[in-house]
CSV table of C-alpha atoms and ligand atoms in Angstrom, one decimal:
chain,number,residue,atom,x,y,z
T,1,MET,CA,-6.7,-10.1,-12.3
T,2,ARG,CA,-6.8,-10.7,-8.9
T,3,VAL,CA,-3.2,-9.5,-7.7
T,4,ILE,CA,-1.5,-9.5,-4.3
T,5,ILE,CA,1.4,-7.0,-3.8
T,6,LEU,CA,3.8,-8.1,-1.0
T,7,GLY,CA,6.0,-5.2,0.2
T,8,GLY,CA,3.2,-2.6,-1.0
T,9,ASP,CA,4.5,0.2,1.4
T,10,GLY,CA,7.7,0.0,-0.3
T,11,TYR,CA,9.4,2.3,-3.1
T,12,LEU,CA,8.3,-0.1,-5.7
T,13,GLY,CA,5.4,-1.9,-4.1
T,14,TRP,CA,3.2,1.3,-3.7
T,15,PRO,CA,3.6,2.7,-7.2
T,16,THR,CA,3.1,-0.9,-8.4
T,17,ALA,CA,-0.3,-1.2,-6.4
T,18,MET,CA,-1.5,2.2,-7.6
T,19,HIS,CA,-0.5,1.2,-11.3
T,20,PHE,CA,-2.5,-2.1,-11.3
T,21,ALA,CA,-5.4,-0.7,-9.5
T,22,ALA,CA,-5.9,2.2,-11.9
T,23,ARG,CA,-5.9,-0.5,-14.7
T,24,GLY,CA,-8.8,-2.2,-13.1
T,25,HIS,CA,-7.2,-5.0,-11.3
T,26,ASP,CA,-8.4,-6.1,-8.0
T,27,VAL,CA,-5.2,-5.3,-5.7
T,28,VAL,CA,-4.4,-6.3,-2.0
T,29,VAL,CA,-1.2,-5.0,-0.6
T,30,VAL,CA,0.7,-6.4,2.2
T,31,ASP,CA,3.5,-4.7,4.3
T,32,ASN,CA,4.5,-5.1,7.9
T,33,TYR,CA,6.3,-1.7,7.8
T,34,LEU,CA,9.7,-3.5,8.4
T,35,ARG,CA,11.6,-0.7,6.2
T,36,ARG,CA,10.2,2.1,8.2
T,37,LEU,CA,11.3,0.4,11.4
T,38,ILE,CA,14.6,-0.1,10.1
T,39,ALA,CA,15.0,3.3,9.1
T,40,ARG,CA,13.9,4.6,12.4
T,41,GLN,CA,16.3,2.2,14.1
T,42,THR,CA,19.3,3.5,11.9
T,43,SER,CA,18.5,7.1,11.6
T,44,SER,CA,17.9,6.7,7.9
T,45,GLU,CA,14.6,8.1,7.5
T,46,ALA,CA,13.1,9.1,3.9
T,47,LEU,CA,13.4,12.7,2.6
T,48,MET,CA,9.6,13.3,1.9
T,49,PRO,CA,7.3,12.2,4.7
T,50,ASN,CA,5.1,9.3,3.3
T,51,PRO,CA,1.5,8.8,5.1
T,52,ASN,CA,1.1,5.3,6.2
T,53,LEU,CA,-0.3,2.8,3.7
T,54,GLN,CA,-3.8,2.9,5.0
T,55,LYS,CA,-4.0,6.6,4.7
T,56,ARG,CA,-2.4,6.5,1.2
T,57,ALA,CA,-4.8,4.0,-0.1
T,58,GLU,CA,-7.7,6.1,1.2
T,59,LEU,CA,-6.1,9.3,-0.4
T,60,PHE,CA,-5.7,7.4,-3.8
T,61,GLU,CA,-9.2,6.1,-3.7
T,62,ALA,CA,-10.6,9.6,-3.2
T,63,ILE,CA,-8.7,11.2,-6.0
T,64,SER,CA,-8.7,8.3,-8.6
T,65,GLY,CA,-11.8,6.2,-7.5
T,66,HIS,CA,-9.6,3.0,-7.4
T,67,LYS,CA,-9.7,0.8,-4.2
T,68,ILE,CA,-6.6,-0.8,-3.0
T,69,ARG,CA,-7.1,-3.4,-0.1
T,70,VAL,CA,-4.3,-3.1,2.9
T,71,GLU,CA,-3.2,-5.7,5.1
T,72,ILE,CA,-0.6,-4.8,7.6
T,73,ALA,CA,1.0,-8.2,8.4
T,74,ASP,CA,4.0,-10.0,8.2
T,75,CYS,CA,4.9,-12.4,5.3
T,76,THR,CA,7.0,-14.6,7.4
T,77,ASP,CA,3.6,-15.5,9.2
T,78,TYR,CA,2.4,-18.6,7.4
T,79,ARG,CA,-1.0,-18.5,9.1
T,80,PHE,CA,-1.7,-15.2,7.7
T,81,MET,CA,-0.4,-15.8,4.2
T,82,GLN,CA,-2.5,-19.0,4.2
T,83,ARG,CA,-5.8,-17.2,5.1
T,84,LEU,CA,-5.1,-14.4,2.3
T,85,PHE,CA,-4.2,-16.8,-0.5
T,86,GLU,CA,-7.1,-19.3,0.4
T,87,GLU,CA,-9.5,-16.3,0.7
T,88,PHE,CA,-8.3,-13.9,-2.3
T,89,ARG,CA,-7.2,-16.9,-4.7
T,90,PRO,CA,-4.7,-14.6,-6.4
T,91,GLU,CA,-4.0,-15.0,-10.1
T,92,ALA,CA,-0.8,-13.4,-9.7
T,93,VAL,CA,1.5,-12.3,-6.5
T,94,VAL,CA,4.3,-9.7,-6.9
T,95,HIS,CA,6.8,-10.3,-4.1
T,96,TYR,CA,9.0,-7.4,-3.2
T,97,ALA,CA,8.6,-8.1,0.5
T,98,GLU,CA,12.2,-8.3,1.6
T,99,GLN,CA,14.9,-6.5,3.6
T,100,PRO,CA,16.8,-4.8,0.5
T,101,SER,CA,19.6,-3.0,2.1
T,102,ALA,CA,23.1,-4.4,1.5
T,103,PRO,CA,24.8,-2.2,4.1
T,104,TYR,CA,22.1,-3.2,6.7
T,105,SER,CA,22.7,-6.9,5.9
T,106,MET,CA,26.5,-6.2,6.8
T,107,ILE,CA,26.3,-4.4,10.0
T,108,GLY,CA,26.5,-7.4,12.3
T,109,TYR,CA,25.1,-11.0,13.3
T,110,ASP,CA,21.7,-9.6,14.3
T,111,GLU,CA,21.1,-7.7,11.0
T,112,ALA,CA,22.6,-10.6,9.0
T,113,HIS,CA,20.1,-12.9,10.7
T,114,GLN,CA,17.2,-10.9,10.3
T,115,THR,CA,17.9,-10.2,6.7
T,116,LEU,CA,18.4,-14.0,5.9
T,117,ASN,CA,15.4,-15.1,8.0
T,118,ASN,CA,13.1,-12.4,6.7
T,119,ASN,CA,13.9,-12.9,2.9
T,120,LEU,CA,14.1,-16.6,2.9
T,121,ASN,CA,11.0,-17.0,5.1
T,122,ALA,CA,8.8,-14.6,3.3
T,123,THR,CA,9.9,-16.4,-0.2
T,124,PHE,CA,9.2,-19.9,1.4
T,125,ASN,CA,5.8,-18.8,2.6
T,126,VAL,CA,4.8,-17.4,-0.8
T,127,ILE,CA,5.7,-20.4,-2.4
T,128,TRP,CA,3.7,-22.8,0.1
T,129,ALA,CA,0.9,-20.4,0.0
T,130,VAL,CA,0.8,-20.7,-3.6
T,131,LEU,CA,1.2,-24.5,-3.6
T,132,GLU,CA,-1.5,-25.1,-1.2
T,133,HIS,CA,-4.0,-22.3,-1.9
T,134,ALA,CA,-3.7,-21.1,-5.4
T,135,PRO,CA,-1.6,-23.6,-7.4
T,136,ASP,CA,-2.2,-21.8,-10.8
T,137,CYS,CA,-1.2,-18.4,-9.4
T,138,HIS,CA,2.0,-16.6,-11.2
T,139,ILE,CA,4.6,-15.8,-8.9
T,140,ILE,CA,6.5,-12.5,-9.9
T,141,LYS,CA,9.6,-12.3,-7.7
T,142,LEU,CA,12.1,-9.5,-7.5
T,143,GLY,CA,15.5,-10.6,-7.8
T,144,THR,CA,18.4,-8.3,-8.5
T,145,MET,CA,21.2,-8.0,-10.9
T,146,GLY,CA,23.4,-8.1,-8.0
T,147,GLU,CA,22.8,-11.9,-8.0
T,148,TYR,CA,25.3,-12.1,-10.8
T,149,GLY,CA,28.1,-10.2,-9.3
T,150,ALA,CA,30.5,-8.6,-12.1
T,151,PRO,CA,31.9,-11.7,-13.9
T,152,ASN,CA,34.5,-11.5,-16.3
T,153,VAL,CA,32.1,-13.1,-19.0
T,154,ASP,CA,28.9,-12.0,-20.6
T,155,ILE,CA,25.8,-12.6,-18.3
T,156,PRO,CA,22.8,-14.3,-20.1
T,157,GLU,CA,19.2,-14.1,-18.7
T,158,GLY,CA,19.4,-16.6,-15.8
T,159,TRP,CA,20.4,-19.7,-17.7
T,160,ILE,CA,23.6,-21.0,-19.2
T,161,GLU,CA,24.3,-23.8,-21.5
T,162,ILE,CA,27.6,-25.8,-20.4
T,163,GLU,CA,29.4,-28.5,-22.4
T,164,HIS,CA,31.5,-30.3,-20.0
T,165,ARG,CA,33.7,-33.6,-20.9
T,166,GLY,CA,31.7,-33.9,-24.2
T,167,ARG,CA,28.1,-33.5,-22.6
T,168,LYS,CA,25.8,-30.5,-22.6
T,169,GLY,CA,23.4,-29.4,-20.0
T,170,THR,CA,21.5,-26.1,-19.1
T,171,PHE,CA,21.9,-24.7,-15.5
T,172,LEU,CA,21.2,-21.4,-13.9
T,173,PHE,CA,24.1,-19.1,-14.6
T,174,PRO,CA,26.7,-19.1,-11.7
T,175,ARG,CA,26.2,-16.3,-9.1
T,176,GLN,CA,28.5,-14.6,-6.8
T,177,ALA,CA,26.7,-11.9,-4.7
T,178,GLY,CA,28.6,-9.0,-3.1
T,179,SER,CA,26.7,-8.6,0.2
T,180,LEU,CA,24.7,-11.0,2.5
T,181,TYR,CA,21.6,-9.2,1.3
T,182,HIS,CA,22.1,-10.0,-2.4
T,183,THR,CA,23.0,-13.6,-1.3
T,184,THR,CA,19.6,-14.2,0.0
T,185,LYS,CA,18.3,-13.2,-3.5
T,186,VAL,CA,20.7,-15.9,-4.9
T,187,LEU,CA,19.1,-18.4,-2.2
T,188,ASP,CA,15.7,-17.2,-3.0
T,189,THR,CA,16.1,-18.0,-7.0
T,190,ASP,CA,17.4,-21.7,-5.9
T,191,LEU,CA,14.3,-22.3,-3.3
T,192,LEU,CA,11.9,-21.0,-6.4
T,193,TRP,CA,13.7,-23.2,-9.0
T,194,PHE,CA,13.5,-26.3,-6.7
T,195,TYR,CA,9.7,-25.8,-6.3
T,196,VAL,CA,9.3,-25.1,-10.0
T,197,ARG,CA,11.0,-28.2,-11.0
T,198,THR,CA,9.4,-30.5,-8.3
T,199,PHE,CA,5.8,-29.2,-8.1
T,200,GLY,CA,5.2,-27.3,-11.3
T,201,LEU,CA,5.0,-23.8,-10.0
T,202,ARG,CA,4.7,-20.8,-12.5
T,203,VAL,CA,7.5,-18.1,-11.6
T,204,THR,CA,9.0,-15.3,-13.2
T,205,ASP,CA,12.4,-14.1,-11.4
T,206,LEU,CA,13.2,-10.5,-12.3
T,207,MET,CA,16.8,-9.8,-11.9
T,208,GLN,CA,16.4,-5.8,-11.6
T,209,GLY,CA,19.2,-3.3,-11.5
T,210,PRO,CA,18.9,0.0,-9.2
T,211,VAL,CA,15.7,1.8,-9.9
T,212,TYR,CA,15.6,5.7,-10.0
T,213,GLY,CA,12.7,8.1,-10.2
T,214,LEU,CA,9.7,9.2,-8.2
T,215,SER,CA,7.1,10.2,-10.9
T,216,THR,CA,4.7,7.9,-12.1
T,217,PRO,CA,1.2,8.9,-13.7
T,218,GLU,CA,-0.5,7.8,-10.4
T,219,SER,CA,2.3,9.0,-8.0
T,220,ASP,CA,2.0,12.6,-9.8
T,221,LEU,CA,-1.5,13.0,-8.8
T,222,ASP,CA,-0.6,14.2,-5.3
T,223,GLU,CA,2.7,14.5,-3.4
T,224,ARG,CA,1.5,12.5,-0.4
T,225,LEU,CA,1.3,9.5,-3.1
T,226,LEU,CA,5.0,9.7,-3.8
T,227,PRO,CA,7.1,6.5,-3.1
T,228,ASN,CA,9.7,6.7,-0.4
T,229,PHE,CA,13.0,8.6,-1.4
T,230,HIS,CA,16.1,7.5,0.8
T,231,TYR,CA,19.4,9.0,0.3
T,232,ASP,CA,21.2,7.8,3.5
T,233,ASP,CA,24.0,5.2,3.4
T,234,ILE,CA,21.5,2.2,4.4
T,235,PHE,CA,18.5,2.5,2.1
T,236,GLY,CA,19.9,5.2,-0.3
T,237,THR,CA,20.6,4.3,-3.8
T,238,LEU,CA,23.6,5.9,-5.8
T,239,VAL,CA,21.4,7.9,-8.0
T,240,ASN,CA,19.4,9.3,-4.7
T,241,ARG,CA,22.5,10.0,-3.0
T,242,PHE,CA,24.1,12.0,-5.9
T,243,LEU,CA,20.9,13.9,-6.4
T,244,VAL,CA,20.9,14.9,-2.8
T,245,GLN,CA,24.4,15.8,-2.7
T,246,ALA,CA,23.9,17.9,-5.7
T,247,VAL,CA,21.2,19.8,-4.3
T,248,ALA,CA,22.7,20.1,-0.8
T,249,GLY,CA,26.0,21.6,-2.3
T,250,VAL,CA,28.2,18.9,-0.8
T,251,PRO,CA,30.6,16.9,-3.2
T,252,LEU,CA,29.1,13.5,-4.9
T,253,THR,CA,30.7,10.8,-3.0
T,254,VAL,CA,32.3,8.2,-5.6
T,255,TYR,CA,33.3,5.0,-4.0
T,256,GLY,CA,36.9,4.1,-4.8
T,257,LYS,CA,37.8,4.3,-8.5
T,258,GLY,CA,34.2,4.8,-9.5
T,259,GLY,CA,34.6,2.1,-12.6
T,260,GLN,CA,31.7,-0.2,-10.9
T,261,VAL,CA,29.2,-0.7,-13.7
T,262,ARG,CA,25.5,-1.2,-13.2
T,263,GLY,CA,22.2,-1.6,-15.1
T,264,TYR,CA,19.8,1.0,-13.9
T,265,LEU,CA,16.0,1.5,-15.0
T,266,ASN,CA,13.4,4.1,-14.5
T,267,LEU,CA,10.5,3.8,-11.8
T,268,ASN,CA,8.0,3.8,-14.8
T,269,ASP,CA,10.1,0.8,-16.6
T,270,THR,CA,9.7,-1.2,-13.3
T,271,LEU,CA,6.1,-0.8,-13.6
T,272,GLN,CA,6.1,-1.6,-17.3
T,273,CYS,CA,8.2,-5.0,-16.7
T,274,VAL,CA,6.2,-6.3,-13.8
T,275,ASP,CA,3.0,-5.6,-15.9
T,276,LEU,CA,4.5,-7.3,-19.0
T,277,ALA,CA,5.7,-10.4,-16.9
T,278,MET,CA,2.1,-10.6,-15.3
T,279,ASN,CA,0.3,-10.2,-18.6
T,280,ASN,CA,2.7,-12.8,-20.3
T,281,PRO,CA,2.5,-15.5,-17.6
T,282,VAL,CA,4.8,-18.4,-17.9
T,283,ASP,CA,3.5,-22.2,-18.0
T,284,ARG,CA,3.4,-24.3,-15.1
T,285,GLY,CA,6.8,-25.9,-14.4
T,286,GLU,CA,8.9,-22.8,-15.8
T,287,LEU,CA,11.2,-20.6,-14.2
T,288,ARG,CA,11.7,-17.5,-16.5
T,289,VAL,CA,14.4,-15.3,-15.4
T,290,LEU,CA,14.8,-11.8,-17.1
T,291,ASN,CA,17.2,-9.2,-16.6
T,292,GLN,CA,15.4,-6.2,-15.7
T,293,PHE,CA,17.4,-2.9,-16.7
T,294,THR,CA,17.5,-0.4,-19.4
T,295,GLU,CA,21.0,1.0,-19.8
T,296,THR,CA,24.3,0.7,-17.9
T,297,PHE,CA,26.5,3.5,-16.4
T,298,SER,CA,29.7,3.4,-14.4
T,299,VAL,CA,29.7,5.5,-11.0
T,300,ASN,CA,31.9,8.0,-12.8
T,301,GLU,CA,29.6,8.3,-15.8
T,302,LEU,CA,26.7,9.1,-13.5
T,303,ALA,CA,28.8,11.6,-11.5
T,304,ASP,CA,29.9,13.4,-14.6
T,305,ARG,CA,26.4,13.8,-15.7
T,306,MET,CA,25.1,14.8,-12.4
T,307,VAL,CA,27.9,17.5,-12.2
T,308,ARG,CA,27.2,18.8,-15.9
T,309,VAL,CA,23.3,18.8,-15.4
T,310,GLY,CA,23.3,20.2,-11.9
T,311,ARG,CA,25.7,23.0,-13.0
T,312,GLN,CA,23.3,23.7,-15.8
T,313,LEU,CA,20.5,24.3,-13.1
T,314,GLY,CA,22.8,26.6,-11.2
T,315,LEU,CA,23.9,24.2,-8.6
T,316,ASP,CA,27.3,24.1,-7.3
T,317,VAL,CA,28.3,20.2,-8.0
T,318,GLN,CA,31.6,18.5,-7.4
T,319,ALA,CA,32.6,15.0,-7.2
T,320,LYS,CA,35.2,13.4,-4.9
T,321,SER,CA,36.3,9.8,-4.5
T,322,ILE,CA,36.1,8.3,-0.9
T,323,PRO,CA,37.4,4.9,0.3
T,324,ASN,CA,35.1,2.2,-1.0
T,325,PRO,CA,33.1,0.8,1.9
T,326,ARG,CA,32.1,-2.3,-0.3
T,327,LYS,CA,34.3,-5.1,-1.3
T,328,GLU,CA,33.7,-5.2,-5.0
T,329,PRO,CA,35.7,-4.6,-8.1
T,330,GLU,CA,36.0,-1.0,-9.2
T,331,GLU,CA,37.0,-1.6,-12.8
T,332,HIS,CA,35.6,-4.8,-14.5
T,333,TYR,CA,34.0,-6.2,-17.6
T,334,TYR,CA,30.2,-5.9,-17.6
T,335,ASN,CA,27.9,-7.2,-20.4
T,336,PRO,CA,24.5,-8.6,-19.3
T,337,ASP,CA,21.7,-9.6,-21.8
T,338,HIS,CA,18.5,-7.8,-21.3
T,339,SER,CA,16.5,-8.7,-24.5
T,340,GLY,CA,13.8,-10.5,-22.9
T,341,LEU,CA,11.6,-7.8,-21.7
T,342,LEU,CA,12.1,-5.7,-24.8
T,343,GLU,CA,10.8,-8.8,-26.7
T,344,LEU,CA,7.6,-8.7,-24.3
T,345,GLY,CA,7.1,-5.2,-25.3
T,346,LEU,CA,9.1,-2.9,-22.9
T,347,GLU,CA,9.3,0.6,-24.2
T,348,PRO,CA,12.4,2.2,-22.2
T,349,HIS,CA,12.3,5.5,-20.5
T,350,TYR,CA,16.1,6.5,-20.5
T,351,MET,CA,18.1,8.9,-18.1
T,352,THR,CA,18.4,11.8,-20.4
T,353,ASP,CA,19.5,15.1,-19.1
T,354,GLU,CA,15.7,16.2,-18.8
T,355,VAL,CA,14.8,13.3,-16.7
T,356,LEU,CA,18.0,14.1,-14.3
T,357,ALA,CA,17.0,17.8,-14.3
T,358,GLU,CA,13.4,16.8,-13.3
T,359,MET,CA,14.5,14.7,-10.5
T,360,LEU,CA,17.1,17.4,-9.1
T,361,GLU,CA,14.1,19.9,-9.3
T,362,GLN,CA,11.9,17.5,-7.5
T,363,VAL,CA,14.5,17.2,-4.6
T,364,ARG,CA,15.3,20.8,-4.5
T,365,LYS,CA,11.7,21.4,-3.2
T,366,TYR,CA,12.6,19.3,-0.1
T,367,LYS,CA,16.0,20.9,0.2
T,368,ASP,CA,15.3,22.1,3.8
T,369,LEU,CA,14.6,18.4,4.8
T,370,ILE,CA,18.1,17.3,3.8
T,371,ASP,CA,20.5,16.0,6.6
T,372,VAL,CA,23.9,15.6,5.1
T,373,ASP,CA,24.9,13.7,8.1
T,374,MET,CA,23.0,10.5,7.0
T,375,ILE,CA,25.0,10.3,3.7
T,376,MET,CA,28.5,9.2,4.6
T,377,PRO,CA,29.0,5.3,4.7
T,378,ARG,CA,28.7,4.0,8.5
T,379,VAL,CA,29.0,0.3,7.4
T,380,VAL,CA,32.1,-0.8,5.9
T,381,TRP,CA,33.0,-4.5,4.7
T,382,ASN,CA,36.0,-3.8,2.8
T,383,GLU,CA,38.7,-4.5,5.1
T,384,ALA,CA,41.2,-2.5,3.3
T,385,SER,CA,39.0,0.6,3.5
T,386,LYS,CA,38.4,0.3,7.3
T,387,GLU,CA,41.3,2.2,8.5
T,388,GLU,CA,41.4,4.9,5.7
T,389,SER,CA,37.7,5.6,6.4
T,390,GLY,CA,37.8,5.7,10.0
T,391,VAL,CA,34.9,3.5,10.3
T,392,VAL,CA,35.4,0.2,12.5
R,1,LIG,N1,14.8,-0.4,-5.6
R,1,LIG,C1,15.6,-1.0,-6.3
R,1,LIG,O1,16.5,-0.2,-6.7
R,1,LIG,C2,15.8,-2.5,-6.4
R,1,LIG,C3,16.5,-2.9,-7.4
R,1,LIG,C4,16.7,-4.5,-7.3
R,1,LIG,C5,15.8,-5.1,-6.6
R,1,LIG,N2,14.9,-4.6,-5.7
R,1,LIG,C6,14.0,-5.4,-4.9
R,1,LIG,O2,12.7,-5.1,-5.1
R,1,LIG,C7,12.1,-5.3,-4.0
R,1,LIG,C8,11.5,-4.0,-3.6
R,1,LIG,O3,12.5,-3.0,-3.2
R,1,LIG,P1,12.2,-1.5,-2.7
R,1,LIG,O4,13.3,-0.7,-3.4
R,1,LIG,O5,10.7,-1.2,-2.9
R,1,LIG,O6,12.4,-1.8,-1.1
R,1,LIG,P2,11.5,-1.0,0.1
R,1,LIG,O7,12.3,-1.5,1.3
R,1,LIG,O8,11.2,0.2,-0.2
R,1,LIG,O9,10.2,-2.0,-0.1
R,1,LIG,C9,10.1,-3.5,0.6
R,1,LIG,C10,8.8,-3.5,1.4
R,1,LIG,O10,8.6,-4.9,2.0
R,1,LIG,C11,8.3,-4.8,3.1
R,1,LIG,N3,8.5,-5.9,3.9
R,1,LIG,C12,9.8,-6.4,4.0
R,1,LIG,N4,9.7,-7.6,4.8
R,1,LIG,C13,8.5,-8.0,5.0
R,1,LIG,C14,7.7,-9.1,5.5
R,1,LIG,N5,8.3,-10.0,6.2
R,1,LIG,N6,6.4,-8.9,5.4
R,1,LIG,C15,5.9,-7.8,5.1
R,1,LIG,N7,6.2,-6.8,4.5
R,1,LIG,C16,7.8,-6.9,4.4
R,1,LIG,C17,9.1,-3.5,3.8
R,1,LIG,O11,8.5,-3.0,4.9
R,1,LIG,C18,9.0,-2.4,2.6
R,1,LIG,O12,7.9,-1.8,2.8
R,1,LIG,C19,12.9,-5.9,-2.9
R,1,LIG,O13,12.9,-7.3,-2.9
R,1,LIG,C20,14.3,-5.6,-3.6
R,1,LIG,O14,15.4,-6.5,-3.1
R,1,LIG,C21,14.9,-3.4,-5.5
């Protein structure tokens, strides 16, 4: 298939590009290096140095024989998007190209405005490029489980049937995100739904949980092909932060009570999910929402496992609670459905002790590059924690 991957320099975009190219698809990646720019501006650089996209594509082709076409361009530039979609006529587009950091989106007006503008305009341009130049193209959009928040009821996959005053209707499940970044994802979903029901686009919106891992069959070919690994407070995920803290011998920082539960998945499962979505396209006029994660953990459960596995490897690992910089429930009910992707054929890779140990060993190789000053939260949007944490 002819596939465009937007955000192809990113943590998920780059392994996805290699995965599809290795399976014989015709792949174009687009990226404007926004993440690299923000990482430099906020001193949040990735642990391992990642060659630029052009160099990685050349290296991947030299090793595997599979070509990936690279376009360094901004998805919010509609003239560029028009030219690309008109010329390439994609059958599928995977849209990862957004500013994905919740803390960054909460720094202040400029960062919030940039996140809102970038994310909504990128999605809007994908919609219009498809409408005008490739109306049959299947849009595979990365949303987030964070769109739903943590409601006190079960979370279905996107849709809920409501009975109200004796009448029934089906609606998008009510969403209540906990950051401006997550709110842009809610707005993306609404935009997509409007254009699906009005102009018959075909869209799969993947509500993804936090992804962990670096190894994929293609990224293991050469360490210069590894995806980016951030562990700082801006781009770093909880799993990456704990891995680095365990290796560096500094306590794992549990935000608040640590009862926050999320649905996680292995990077290899993201690749499977996007592949399954692409190979099982929806009909025109359908918005399919799939919850994309394989297992749930609380922060405390993850910390306990990291302590246990880290100690088995001879690391000095402890956990400690710090004031929660985020405004979020720290103990809550959480029961989201996630059968849709399993029904399509997803075979989960779970976070076993072996997988954790492998990730710790991978990070241990780069121990000398760890900068522990990048880890503690610098952005606080929980008023109650501000004074306690000393961040204003
Ligand atoms: N990684 C996760 O755990 C996770 C979880 C849920 C959802 N997601 C979503 O998946 C997508 C990819 O996430 P990621 O972790 O790979 O993030 P990432 O920041 O590593 O990758 C996103 C890429 O998009 C690029 N980009 C952003 N705006 C652009 C624009 N206007 N034009 C061109 N390129 C642009 C960035 O430069 C970056 O390389 C994001 O939309 C994110 O919200 C990620």
